Amino acid sequence: MSPEASQPNLDPTPLPNGEPVLATRSPLTPARLPGRTSLRSLAIGVGIGLVLAVIGGRLLAPSAPAESADGEAPVAAAGPRAATQTVTVAEAEVTSVQRTLAATGTANAFELLPVTAETGGLRIERVLVDEGEAVRAGQVLAVFDSSVLRAQRQQAIASVQQAEAGLAELRAGARVEERARAQQAVRSAEAGVAQARSDLELVEKRVERNELLQAEGRSPKTA
């Protein structure tokens, strides 16, 4: 604005009748600046846009889950949980380890050494030593019952008697023509008698030997 425009207009304005009229002093209305109006409108528009954006974001955002009674926000529900493995933990510490373990099982020997007594049909009646006990040569270890041998001897005697009786019956009752046909039966009966006598002799020897060894205090063996 020029200096002339800022000063009041003091020039007299002639009237139609020729009398001059003095103009009164009045301030001039300043002219509006178009640049300031545009900036103010832009600032107002930006502010309104920000307010609308904030309000729209609040409306469109999902509602937050309500807090629980103790002030902790609840955990959102998830899908099916995977199986978890439960472990037990402990602090490392120095301790003693037991070197023995009590268990039930079967113990197998590293090397098998069979120890058998040749009893020859005898039954052990008494054992005079304990397992692991030191013994000396000739010491009586056990007492055998010879009743089994005596029963075998009686059975052998009965077999001999039966075989001899059958042989005598074949020889006495058969006629001459029958003896030829019964010759095979006679030979079989004679063989049975011989076998029965042999068994009887063997049993008698074993009985006598067992009784003798028991009297001397030694363990018998099979003849």
Short mmCIF file of C-alpha atoms in Angstrom, two decimals:
data_model
loop_
_atom_site.label_atom_id
_atom_site.label_comp_id
_atom_site.label_asym_id
_atom_site.label_seq_id
_atom_site.Cartn_x
_atom_site.Cartn_y
_atom_site.Cartn_z
CA MET A 1 0.00 0.00 0.00
CA SER A 2 1.38 3.45 -0.98
CA PRO A 3 1.77 6.35 1.54
CA GLU A 4 -0.78 8.32 -0.31
CA ALA A 5 -3.41 5.65 0.15
CA SER A 6 -2.88 5.56 3.93
CA GLN A 7 -3.49 9.27 4.40
CA PRO A 8 -7.07 10.64 4.68
CA ASN A 9 -8.64 12.35 1.74
CA LEU A 10 -8.72 16.16 2.67
CA ASP A 11 -9.52 17.51 -0.75
CA PRO A 12 -12.73 19.60 -0.75
CA THR A 13 -15.46 18.20 -2.91
CA PRO A 14 -17.50 20.89 -4.63
CA LEU A 15 -21.23 20.69 -4.32
CA PRO A 16 -23.62 21.46 -7.09
CA ASN A 17 -24.27 24.97 -5.77
CA GLY A 18 -20.55 25.70 -5.69
CA GLU A 19 -19.99 25.44 -1.94
CA PRO A 20 -17.09 23.40 -0.92
CA VAL A 21 -17.60 20.59 1.53
CA LEU A 22 -14.78 19.24 3.57
CA ALA A 23 -14.49 15.46 3.75
CA THR A 24 -14.40 13.87 7.19
CA ARG A 25 -11.47 11.71 8.32
CA SER A 26 -12.33 7.98 8.10
CA PRO A 27 -9.95 5.04 8.14
CA LEU A 28 -9.71 3.00 5.06
CA THR A 29 -10.71 -0.61 5.28
CA PRO A 30 -7.64 -2.70 4.67
CA ALA A 31 -7.78 -4.96 1.67
CA ARG A 32 -8.08 -8.71 2.28
CA LEU A 33 -5.00 -10.77 1.54
CA PRO A 34 -5.87 -13.85 -0.49
CA GLY A 35 -2.72 -15.80 0.68
CA ARG A 36 -3.56 -15.73 4.39
CA THR A 37 -7.13 -16.87 3.78
CA SER A 38 -5.97 -19.92 1.80
CA LEU A 39 -3.50 -21.01 4.51
CA ARG A 40 -6.12 -20.68 7.21
CA SER A 41 -8.64 -22.70 5.23
CA LEU A 42 -6.03 -25.38 4.54
CA ALA A 43 -5.11 -25.64 8.24
CA ILE A 44 -8.77 -25.95 9.23
CA GLY A 45 -9.34 -28.65 6.61
CA VAL A 46 -6.29 -30.64 7.74
CA GLY A 47 -7.43 -30.43 11.38
CA ILE A 48 -10.92 -31.63 10.51
CA GLY A 49 -9.44 -34.48 8.46
CA LEU A 50 -7.25 -35.61 11.37
CA VAL A 51 -10.19 -35.55 13.76
CA LEU A 52 -12.29 -37.61 11.35
CA ALA A 53 -9.44 -40.08 10.85
CA VAL A 54 -9.06 -40.59 14.60
CA ILE A 55 -12.80 -41.07 15.08
CA GLY A 56 -13.00 -43.49 12.15
CA GLY A 57 -10.06 -45.50 13.48
CA ARG A 58 -11.72 -45.83 16.87
CA LEU A 59 -14.94 -47.00 15.27
CA LEU A 60 -13.33 -49.51 12.90
CA ALA A 61 -10.81 -50.97 15.39
CA PRO A 62 -11.91 -54.29 17.10
CA SER A 63 -13.04 -53.89 20.64
CA ALA A 64 -10.33 -54.81 23.19
CA PRO A 65 -11.10 -57.77 25.50
CA ALA A 66 -12.32 -56.79 28.93
CA GLU A 67 -9.83 -57.14 31.74
CA SER A 68 -10.35 -59.79 34.37
CA ALA A 69 -11.13 -59.09 37.99
CA ASP A 70 -7.45 -59.18 39.00
CA GLY A 71 -6.50 -56.62 36.36
CA GLU A 72 -4.89 -59.07 33.92
CA ALA A 73 -6.05 -59.08 30.33
CA PRO A 74 -7.46 -62.48 29.31
CA VAL A 75 -5.53 -64.50 26.78
CA ALA A 76 -7.22 -64.79 23.41
CA ALA A 77 -8.69 -68.20 22.70
CA ALA A 78 -6.41 -70.22 20.48
CA GLY A 79 -6.91 -73.37 18.49
CA PRO A 80 -6.41 -76.92 19.83
CA ARG A 81 -3.30 -77.06 21.99
CA ALA A 82 -0.52 -79.42 21.01
CA ALA A 83 0.43 -82.22 23.40
CA THR A 84 3.19 -81.14 25.73
CA GLN A 85 5.69 -83.32 27.57
CA THR A 86 5.96 -82.84 31.30
CA VAL A 87 9.48 -82.91 32.69
CA THR A 88 10.86 -82.67 36.19
CA VAL A 89 13.83 -80.46 36.80
CA ALA A 90 16.12 -80.18 39.78
CA GLU A 91 19.14 -78.22 40.73
CA ALA A 92 22.50 -79.92 40.26
CA GLU A 93 24.05 -81.01 43.52
CA VAL A 94 26.82 -83.29 44.74
CA THR A 95 25.54 -86.57 46.20
CA SER A 96 26.63 -90.17 46.71
CA VAL A 97 25.65 -92.94 44.30
CA GLN A 98 24.63 -96.34 45.64
CA ARG A 99 26.81 -99.09 44.21
CA THR A 100 24.44 -101.97 44.97
CA LEU A 101 21.02 -102.66 43.54
CA ALA A 102 18.42 -105.00 45.03
CA ALA A 103 16.62 -106.95 42.31
CA THR A 104 14.97 -110.28 41.65
CA GLY A 105 16.33 -112.47 38.89
CA THR A 106 18.03 -115.69 37.88
CA ALA A 107 21.76 -116.22 38.35
CA ASN A 108 23.50 -118.37 35.76
CA ALA A 109 26.86 -119.98 36.48
CA PHE A 110 29.77 -119.00 34.24
CA GLU A 111 31.01 -122.58 34.14
CA LEU A 112 28.99 -125.69 34.94
CA LEU A 113 30.69 -128.58 36.72
CA PRO A 114 28.33 -131.52 37.17
CA VAL A 115 28.90 -133.49 40.37
CA THR A 116 26.88 -136.68 40.52
CA ALA A 117 27.04 -139.73 42.76
CA GLU A 118 26.84 -143.14 41.15
CA THR A 119 24.26 -144.62 43.46
CA GLY A 120 23.28 -147.55 41.25
CA GLY A 121 19.62 -147.51 42.23
CA LEU A 122 20.29 -146.57 45.85
CA ARG A 123 18.30 -143.89 47.65
CA ILE A 124 20.15 -141.45 49.89
CA GLU A 125 18.88 -141.81 53.44
CA ARG A 126 21.09 -139.30 55.29
CA VAL A 127 23.69 -136.67 54.36
CA LEU A 128 26.44 -136.32 56.97
CA VAL A 129 28.24 -133.19 55.66
CA ASP A 130 27.15 -129.67 54.74
CA GLU A 131 27.69 -127.90 51.43
CA GLY A 132 31.14 -126.34 51.24
CA GLU A 133 32.47 -128.28 54.24
CA ALA A 134 36.02 -129.63 54.04
CA VAL A 135 36.22 -133.45 53.98
CA ARG A 136 39.02 -135.98 54.09
CA ALA A 137 39.64 -139.15 52.14
CA GLY A 138 37.56 -142.08 53.34
CA GLN A 139 35.10 -139.89 55.29
CA VAL A 140 31.46 -141.04 55.24
CA LEU A 141 29.48 -138.44 53.26
CA ALA A 142 26.05 -140.07 53.08
CA VAL A 143 24.16 -143.16 54.09
CA PHE A 144 22.26 -145.00 51.37
CA ASP A 145 19.12 -147.04 51.77
CA SER A 146 19.63 -150.46 50.16
CA SER A 147 15.97 -151.41 50.34
CA VAL A 148 15.69 -150.75 46.59
CA LEU A 149 18.39 -153.31 45.87
CA ARG A 150 16.78 -155.83 48.19
CA ALA A 151 13.46 -155.37 46.40
CA GLN A 152 15.18 -155.88 43.06
CA ARG A 153 16.75 -159.08 44.38
CA GLN A 154 13.36 -160.44 45.45
CA GLN A 155 11.94 -159.60 42.04
CA ALA A 156 14.82 -161.37 40.30
CA ILE A 157 14.34 -164.45 42.46
CA ALA A 158 10.66 -164.55 41.57
CA SER A 159 11.45 -164.22 37.86
CA VAL A 160 13.90 -167.13 38.03
CA GLN A 161 11.38 -169.31 39.82
CA GLN A 162 8.67 -168.48 37.31
CA ALA A 163 10.92 -169.21 34.32
CA GLU A 164 12.06 -172.53 35.77
CA ALA A 165 8.47 -173.59 36.47
CA GLY A 166 7.40 -172.81 32.93
CA LEU A 167 10.32 -174.74 31.50
CA ALA A 168 9.57 -177.78 33.67
CA GLU A 169 5.93 -177.72 32.60
CA LEU A 170 6.86 -177.70 28.92
CA ARG A 171 9.27 -180.58 29.34
CA ALA A 172 6.90 -182.77 31.40
CA GLY A 173 3.56 -182.21 29.76
CA ALA A 174 4.46 -182.28 26.09
CA ARG A 175 4.33 -185.51 24.12
CA VAL A 176 6.91 -186.50 21.59
CA GLU A 177 5.04 -184.98 18.65
CA GLU A 178 4.25 -181.87 20.69
CA ARG A 179 7.81 -181.39 21.83
CA ALA A 180 8.91 -180.77 18.25
CA ARG A 181 6.38 -177.99 17.90
CA ALA A 182 7.10 -176.63 21.38
CA GLN A 183 10.86 -176.66 20.94
CA GLN A 184 10.94 -172.92 20.25
CA ALA A 185 8.97 -172.17 23.40
CA VAL A 186 11.32 -174.38 25.42
CA ARG A 187 14.39 -172.55 24.14
CA SER A 188 12.76 -169.19 24.91
CA ALA A 189 11.91 -170.36 28.44
CA GLU A 190 15.46 -171.59 29.00
CA ALA A 191 16.84 -168.20 27.87
CA GLY A 192 14.45 -166.44 30.27
CA VAL A 193 15.63 -168.59 33.14
CA ALA A 194 19.26 -167.83 32.34
CA GLN A 195 18.62 -164.08 32.16
CA ALA A 196 16.69 -164.14 35.43
CA ARG A 197 19.51 -165.98 37.18
CA SER A 198 22.06 -163.49 35.80
CA ASP A 199 20.03 -160.53 37.04
CA LEU A 200 19.67 -162.18 40.43
CA GLU A 201 23.40 -162.71 40.74
CA LEU A 202 24.12 -159.07 39.80
CA VAL A 203 21.63 -157.72 42.31
CA GLU A 204 22.98 -159.95 45.06
CA LYS A 205 26.52 -158.74 44.39
CA ARG A 206 25.44 -155.11 44.57
CA VAL A 207 23.56 -155.69 47.81
CA GLU A 208 26.52 -157.44 49.41
CA ARG A 209 28.94 -154.75 48.25
CA ASN A 210 26.75 -151.92 49.51
CA GLU A 211 26.38 -153.51 52.92
CA LEU A 212 30.12 -154.08 53.11
CA LEU A 213 30.98 -150.49 52.16
CA GLN A 214 28.51 -149.08 54.65
CA ALA A 215 30.07 -151.20 57.35
CA GLU A 216 33.52 -149.84 56.41
CA GLY A 217 32.27 -146.21 56.30
CA ARG A 218 32.85 -145.47 52.59
CA SER A 219 30.61 -144.22 49.81
CA PRO A 220 29.60 -146.97 47.35
CA LYS A 221 30.04 -146.86 43.57
CA THR A 222 28.43 -148.84 40.83
CA ALA A 223 30.12 -152.16 40.26
#
